[in-house]
CSV table of C-alpha atoms (C1' of nucleotides) in Angstrom, one decimal:
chain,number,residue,atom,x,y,z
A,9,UNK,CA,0.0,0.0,0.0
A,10,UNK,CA,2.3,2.8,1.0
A,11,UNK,CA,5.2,1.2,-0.9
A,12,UNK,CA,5.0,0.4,-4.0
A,13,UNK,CA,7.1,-1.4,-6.2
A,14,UNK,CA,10.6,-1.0,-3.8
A,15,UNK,CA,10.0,-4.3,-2.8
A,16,UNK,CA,12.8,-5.1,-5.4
A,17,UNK,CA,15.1,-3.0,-2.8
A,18,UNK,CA,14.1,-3.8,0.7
A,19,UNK,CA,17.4,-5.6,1.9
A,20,UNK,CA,15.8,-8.5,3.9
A,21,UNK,CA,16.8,-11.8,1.8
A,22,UNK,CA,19.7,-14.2,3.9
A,23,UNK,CA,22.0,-15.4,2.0
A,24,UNK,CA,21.5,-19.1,2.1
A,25,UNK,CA,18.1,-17.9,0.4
A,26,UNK,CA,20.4,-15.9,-1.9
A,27,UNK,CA,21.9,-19.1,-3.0
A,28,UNK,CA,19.0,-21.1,-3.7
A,29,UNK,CA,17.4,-18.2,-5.7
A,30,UNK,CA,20.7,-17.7,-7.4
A,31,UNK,CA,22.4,-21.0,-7.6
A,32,UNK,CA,25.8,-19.3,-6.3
A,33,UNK,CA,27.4,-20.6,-3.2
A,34,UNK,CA,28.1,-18.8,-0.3
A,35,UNK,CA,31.9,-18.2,-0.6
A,36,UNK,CA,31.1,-16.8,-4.1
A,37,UNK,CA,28.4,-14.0,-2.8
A,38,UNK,CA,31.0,-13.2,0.2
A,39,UNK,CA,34.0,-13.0,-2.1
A,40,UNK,CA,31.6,-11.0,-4.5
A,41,UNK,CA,30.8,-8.8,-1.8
A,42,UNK,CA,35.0,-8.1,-0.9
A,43,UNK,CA,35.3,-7.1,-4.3
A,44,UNK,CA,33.0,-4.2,-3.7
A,45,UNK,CA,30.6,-6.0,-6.4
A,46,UNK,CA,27.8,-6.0,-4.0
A,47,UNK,CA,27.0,-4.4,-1.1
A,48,UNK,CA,24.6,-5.8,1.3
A,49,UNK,CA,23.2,-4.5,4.0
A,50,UNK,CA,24.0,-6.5,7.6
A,51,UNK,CA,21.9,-6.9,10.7
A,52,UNK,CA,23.2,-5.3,14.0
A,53,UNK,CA,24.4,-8.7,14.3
A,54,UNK,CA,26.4,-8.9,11.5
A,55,UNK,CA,23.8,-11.2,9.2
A,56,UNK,CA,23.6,-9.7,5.4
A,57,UNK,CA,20.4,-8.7,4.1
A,58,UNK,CA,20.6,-8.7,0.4
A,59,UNK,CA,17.3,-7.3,-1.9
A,60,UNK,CA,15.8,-8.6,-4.8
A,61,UNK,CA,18.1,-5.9,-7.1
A,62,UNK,CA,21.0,-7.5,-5.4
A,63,UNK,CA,19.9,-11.1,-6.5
A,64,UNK,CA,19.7,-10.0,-10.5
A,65,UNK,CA,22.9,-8.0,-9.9
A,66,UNK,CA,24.6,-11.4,-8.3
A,67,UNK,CA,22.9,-13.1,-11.8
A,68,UNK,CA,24.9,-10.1,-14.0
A,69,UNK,CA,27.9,-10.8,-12.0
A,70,UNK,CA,27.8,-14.9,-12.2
A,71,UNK,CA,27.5,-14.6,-15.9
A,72,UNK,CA,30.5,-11.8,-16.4
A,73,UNK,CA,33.0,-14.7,-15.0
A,74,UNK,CA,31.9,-17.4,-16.8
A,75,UNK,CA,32.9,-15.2,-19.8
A,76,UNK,CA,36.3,-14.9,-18.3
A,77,UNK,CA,35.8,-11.2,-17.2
A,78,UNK,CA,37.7,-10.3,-13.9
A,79,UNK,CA,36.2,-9.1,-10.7
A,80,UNK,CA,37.9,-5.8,-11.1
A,81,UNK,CA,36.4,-5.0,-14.7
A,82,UNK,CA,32.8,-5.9,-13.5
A,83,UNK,CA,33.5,-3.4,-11.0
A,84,UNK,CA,34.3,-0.8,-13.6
A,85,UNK,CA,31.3,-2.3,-15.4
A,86,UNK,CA,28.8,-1.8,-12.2
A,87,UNK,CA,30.3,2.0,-11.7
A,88,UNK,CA,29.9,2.9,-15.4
A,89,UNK,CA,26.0,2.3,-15.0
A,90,UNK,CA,25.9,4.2,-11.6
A,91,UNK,CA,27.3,6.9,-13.6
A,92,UNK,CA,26.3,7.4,-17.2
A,93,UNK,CA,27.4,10.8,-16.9
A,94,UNK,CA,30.9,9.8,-16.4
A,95,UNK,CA,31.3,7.8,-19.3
A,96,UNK,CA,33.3,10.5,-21.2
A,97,UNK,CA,35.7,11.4,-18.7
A,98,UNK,CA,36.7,7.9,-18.2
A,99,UNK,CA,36.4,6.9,-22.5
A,100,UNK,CA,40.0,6.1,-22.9
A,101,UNK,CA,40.6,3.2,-20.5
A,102,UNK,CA,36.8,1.9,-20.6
A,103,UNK,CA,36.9,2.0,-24.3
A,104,UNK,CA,39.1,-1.6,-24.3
A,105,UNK,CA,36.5,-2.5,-21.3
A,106,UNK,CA,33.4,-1.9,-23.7
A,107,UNK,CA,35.4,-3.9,-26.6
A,108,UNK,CA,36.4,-6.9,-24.3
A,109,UNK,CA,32.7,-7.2,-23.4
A,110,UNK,CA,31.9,-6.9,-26.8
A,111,UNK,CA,33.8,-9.6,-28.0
A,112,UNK,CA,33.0,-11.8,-25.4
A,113,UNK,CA,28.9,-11.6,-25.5
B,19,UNK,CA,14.5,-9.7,-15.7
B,20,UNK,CA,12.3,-12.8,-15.9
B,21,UNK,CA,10.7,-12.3,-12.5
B,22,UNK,CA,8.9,-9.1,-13.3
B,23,UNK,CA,6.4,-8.1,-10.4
B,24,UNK,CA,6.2,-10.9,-8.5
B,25,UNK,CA,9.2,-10.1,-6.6
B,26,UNK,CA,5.6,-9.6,-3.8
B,27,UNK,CA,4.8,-13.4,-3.9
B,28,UNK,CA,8.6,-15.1,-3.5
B,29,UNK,CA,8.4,-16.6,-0.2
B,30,UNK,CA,12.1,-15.0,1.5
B,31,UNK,CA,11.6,-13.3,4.2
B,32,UNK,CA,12.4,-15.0,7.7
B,33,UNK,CA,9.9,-14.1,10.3
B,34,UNK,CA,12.5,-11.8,12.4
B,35,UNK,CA,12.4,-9.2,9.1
B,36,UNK,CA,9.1,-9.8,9.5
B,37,UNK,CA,8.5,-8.6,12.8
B,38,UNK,CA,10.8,-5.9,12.2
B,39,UNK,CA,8.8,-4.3,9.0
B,40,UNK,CA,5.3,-4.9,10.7
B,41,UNK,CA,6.1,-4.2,14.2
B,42,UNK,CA,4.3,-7.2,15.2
B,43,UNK,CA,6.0,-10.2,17.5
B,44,UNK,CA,7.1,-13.4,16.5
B,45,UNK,CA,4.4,-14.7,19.1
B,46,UNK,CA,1.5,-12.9,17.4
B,47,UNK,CA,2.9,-13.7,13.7
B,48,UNK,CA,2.5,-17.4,14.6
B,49,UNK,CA,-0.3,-16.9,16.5
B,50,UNK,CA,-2.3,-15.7,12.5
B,51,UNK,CA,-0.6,-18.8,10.9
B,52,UNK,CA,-2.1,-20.9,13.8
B,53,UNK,CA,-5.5,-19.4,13.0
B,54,UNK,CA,-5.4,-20.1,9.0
B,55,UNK,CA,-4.6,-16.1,8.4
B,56,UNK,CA,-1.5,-16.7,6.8
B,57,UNK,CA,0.4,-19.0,4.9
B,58,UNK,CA,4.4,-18.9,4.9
B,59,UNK,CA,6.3,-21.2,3.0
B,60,UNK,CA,8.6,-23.4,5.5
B,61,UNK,CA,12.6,-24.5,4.4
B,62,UNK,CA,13.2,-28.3,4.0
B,63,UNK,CA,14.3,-27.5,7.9
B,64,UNK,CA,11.4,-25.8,9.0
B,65,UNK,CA,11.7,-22.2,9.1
B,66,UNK,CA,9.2,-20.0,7.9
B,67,UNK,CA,9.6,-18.1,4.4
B,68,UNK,CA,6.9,-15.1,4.1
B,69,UNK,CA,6.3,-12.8,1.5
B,70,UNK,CA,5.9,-8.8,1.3
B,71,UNK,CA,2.5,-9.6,0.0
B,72,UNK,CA,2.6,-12.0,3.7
B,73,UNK,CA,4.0,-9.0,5.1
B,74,UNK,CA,1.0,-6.4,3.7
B,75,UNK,CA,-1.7,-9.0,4.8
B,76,UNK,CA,0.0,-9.3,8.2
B,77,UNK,CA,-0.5,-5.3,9.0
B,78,UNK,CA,-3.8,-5.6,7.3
B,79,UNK,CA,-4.6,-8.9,10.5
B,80,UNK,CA,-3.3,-6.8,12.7
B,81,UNK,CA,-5.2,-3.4,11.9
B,82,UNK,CA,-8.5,-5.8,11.9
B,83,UNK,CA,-7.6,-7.3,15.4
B,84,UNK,CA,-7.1,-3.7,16.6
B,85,UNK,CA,-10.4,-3.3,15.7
B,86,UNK,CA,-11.8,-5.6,18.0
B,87,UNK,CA,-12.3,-8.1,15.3
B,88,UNK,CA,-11.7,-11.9,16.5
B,89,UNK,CA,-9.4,-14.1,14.3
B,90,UNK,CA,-12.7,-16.3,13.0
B,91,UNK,CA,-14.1,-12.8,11.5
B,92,UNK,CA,-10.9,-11.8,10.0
B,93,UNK,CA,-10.8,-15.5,8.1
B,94,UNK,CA,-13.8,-14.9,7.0
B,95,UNK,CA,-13.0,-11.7,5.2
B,96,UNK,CA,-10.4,-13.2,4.1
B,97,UNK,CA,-11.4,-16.3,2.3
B,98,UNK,CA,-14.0,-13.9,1.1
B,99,UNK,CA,-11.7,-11.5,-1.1
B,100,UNK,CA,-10.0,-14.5,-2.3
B,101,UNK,CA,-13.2,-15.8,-3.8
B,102,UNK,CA,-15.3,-12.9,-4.7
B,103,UNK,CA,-17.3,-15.2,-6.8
B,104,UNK,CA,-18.9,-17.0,-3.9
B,105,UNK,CA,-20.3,-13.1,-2.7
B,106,UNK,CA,-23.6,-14.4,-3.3
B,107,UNK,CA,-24.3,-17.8,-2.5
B,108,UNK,CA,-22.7,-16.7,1.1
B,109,UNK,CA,-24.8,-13.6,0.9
B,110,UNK,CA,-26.7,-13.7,4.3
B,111,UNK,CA,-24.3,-15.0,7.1
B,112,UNK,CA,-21.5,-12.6,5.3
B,113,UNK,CA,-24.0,-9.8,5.7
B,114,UNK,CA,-23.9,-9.6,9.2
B,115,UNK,CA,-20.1,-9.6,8.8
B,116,UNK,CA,-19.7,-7.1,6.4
B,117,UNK,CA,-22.6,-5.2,8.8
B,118,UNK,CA,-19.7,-4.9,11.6
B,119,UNK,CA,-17.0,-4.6,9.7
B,120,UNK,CA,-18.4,-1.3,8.3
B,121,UNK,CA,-19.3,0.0,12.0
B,122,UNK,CA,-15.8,-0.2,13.1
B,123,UNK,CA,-14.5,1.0,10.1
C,7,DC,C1',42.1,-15.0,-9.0
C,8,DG,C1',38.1,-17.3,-7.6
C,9,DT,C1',36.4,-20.9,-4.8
C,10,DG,C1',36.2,-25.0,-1.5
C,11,DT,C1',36.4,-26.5,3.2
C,12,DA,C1',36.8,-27.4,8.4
C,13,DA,C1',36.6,-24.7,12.9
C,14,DG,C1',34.4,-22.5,16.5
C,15,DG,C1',31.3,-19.2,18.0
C,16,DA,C1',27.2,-16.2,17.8
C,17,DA,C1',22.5,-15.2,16.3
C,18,DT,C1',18.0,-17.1,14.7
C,19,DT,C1',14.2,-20.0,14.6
C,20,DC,C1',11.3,-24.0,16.1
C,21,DT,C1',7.9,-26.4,19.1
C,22,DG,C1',5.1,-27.3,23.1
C,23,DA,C1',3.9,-25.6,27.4
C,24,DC,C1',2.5,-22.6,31.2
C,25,DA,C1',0.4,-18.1,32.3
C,26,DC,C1',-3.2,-14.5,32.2
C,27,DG,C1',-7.9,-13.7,31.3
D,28,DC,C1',-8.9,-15.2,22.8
D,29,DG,C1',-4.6,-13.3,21.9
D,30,DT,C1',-0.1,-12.8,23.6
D,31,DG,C1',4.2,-13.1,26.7
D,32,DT,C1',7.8,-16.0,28.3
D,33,DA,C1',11.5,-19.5,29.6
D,34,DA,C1',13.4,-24.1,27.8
D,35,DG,C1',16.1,-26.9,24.9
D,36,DG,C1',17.4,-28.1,20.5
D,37,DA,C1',18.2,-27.5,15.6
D,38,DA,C1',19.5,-24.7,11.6
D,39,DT,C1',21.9,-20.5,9.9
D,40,DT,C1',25.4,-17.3,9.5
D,41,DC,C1',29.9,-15.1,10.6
D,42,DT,C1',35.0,-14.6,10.3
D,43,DG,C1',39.8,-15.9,9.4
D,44,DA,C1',42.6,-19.3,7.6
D,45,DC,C1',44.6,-22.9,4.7
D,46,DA,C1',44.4,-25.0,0.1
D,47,DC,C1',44.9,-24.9,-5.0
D,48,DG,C1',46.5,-22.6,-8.8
DNA sequence: CGTGTAAGGAATTCTGACACG
DNA sequence: CGTGTAAGGAATTCTGACACG
């Protein structure tokens, strides 16, 4: 009723439920998380709450390795649709990025 | 990206996040599932798995109960909007429902 | 680099029961 | 009737480390 479709962002999924829904394990998400891929939220007591968006982004990120792309380039990947704005600044190095991802999809 | 909207119906939320985003307790949230009000899904282990639809009908329960209205009433409403089909041939004991259900409204 | 695993501890959830009313 | 609580056990998650490569 009073929130409407942010359901795909409330951060309240654990992550052994993260696995089923993603088929990951849970040393991939954690290591995912480390490399700054993915940022759950965490309980007072420490427990991750990931969101719906975070599942799909997990998805984006599971399928970038198994074409061979690095952690480090999906995180240039991730910032570059934060900030479409950006893309000029950075076109130089980004510009092999965009090609590599190219090639490989 | 295949799940569109019904990011509402997947059963993933444990009942603590539950009681967090409906301020009810984990005594009370049982209490509706006892009484047929709710129906969480349950892990191969047993825990319970709710939806935000769950979560929506569970603030929904408990605005009827502060009401006044008993657990056998707010069934009945219940089973009633899930089958509005039946409207008629349950016409006359649902009258005297609907009757008090408007006067507390 | 990305992922598996065993280790030990902490946090979460479950059920059935007693209590009050 | 609807809800609180203490009890004991089971399931879940956490971190840091070692391993392979």
């Amino acid at each position: 009723m009073e929130t409407k479709d942010s359901y795909k962002d409330r951060k309240v999924i654990k992550i052994g439920d993260v696995c089923e829904l993603t088929g990951l394990s849970v040393r991939q998400i954690r290591y995912y998380e480390e490399r700054k891929l993915i940022f759950p939220d965490r309980s007072s007591t420490g427990i991750r709450k990931f969101s719906f968006n975070d599942v799909e982004k997990l998805v984006e990120i599971a399928n970038h390795l198994a074409d061979g792309v690095n952690t480090h380039e999906i995180r240039q990947e991730l910032r570059r649709k934060q900030n479409p704005q950006q893309e000029k600044r950075n076109e130089m190095i980004e510009g092999q990025i965009n090609a590599h991802f190219k090639l490989v999809k």
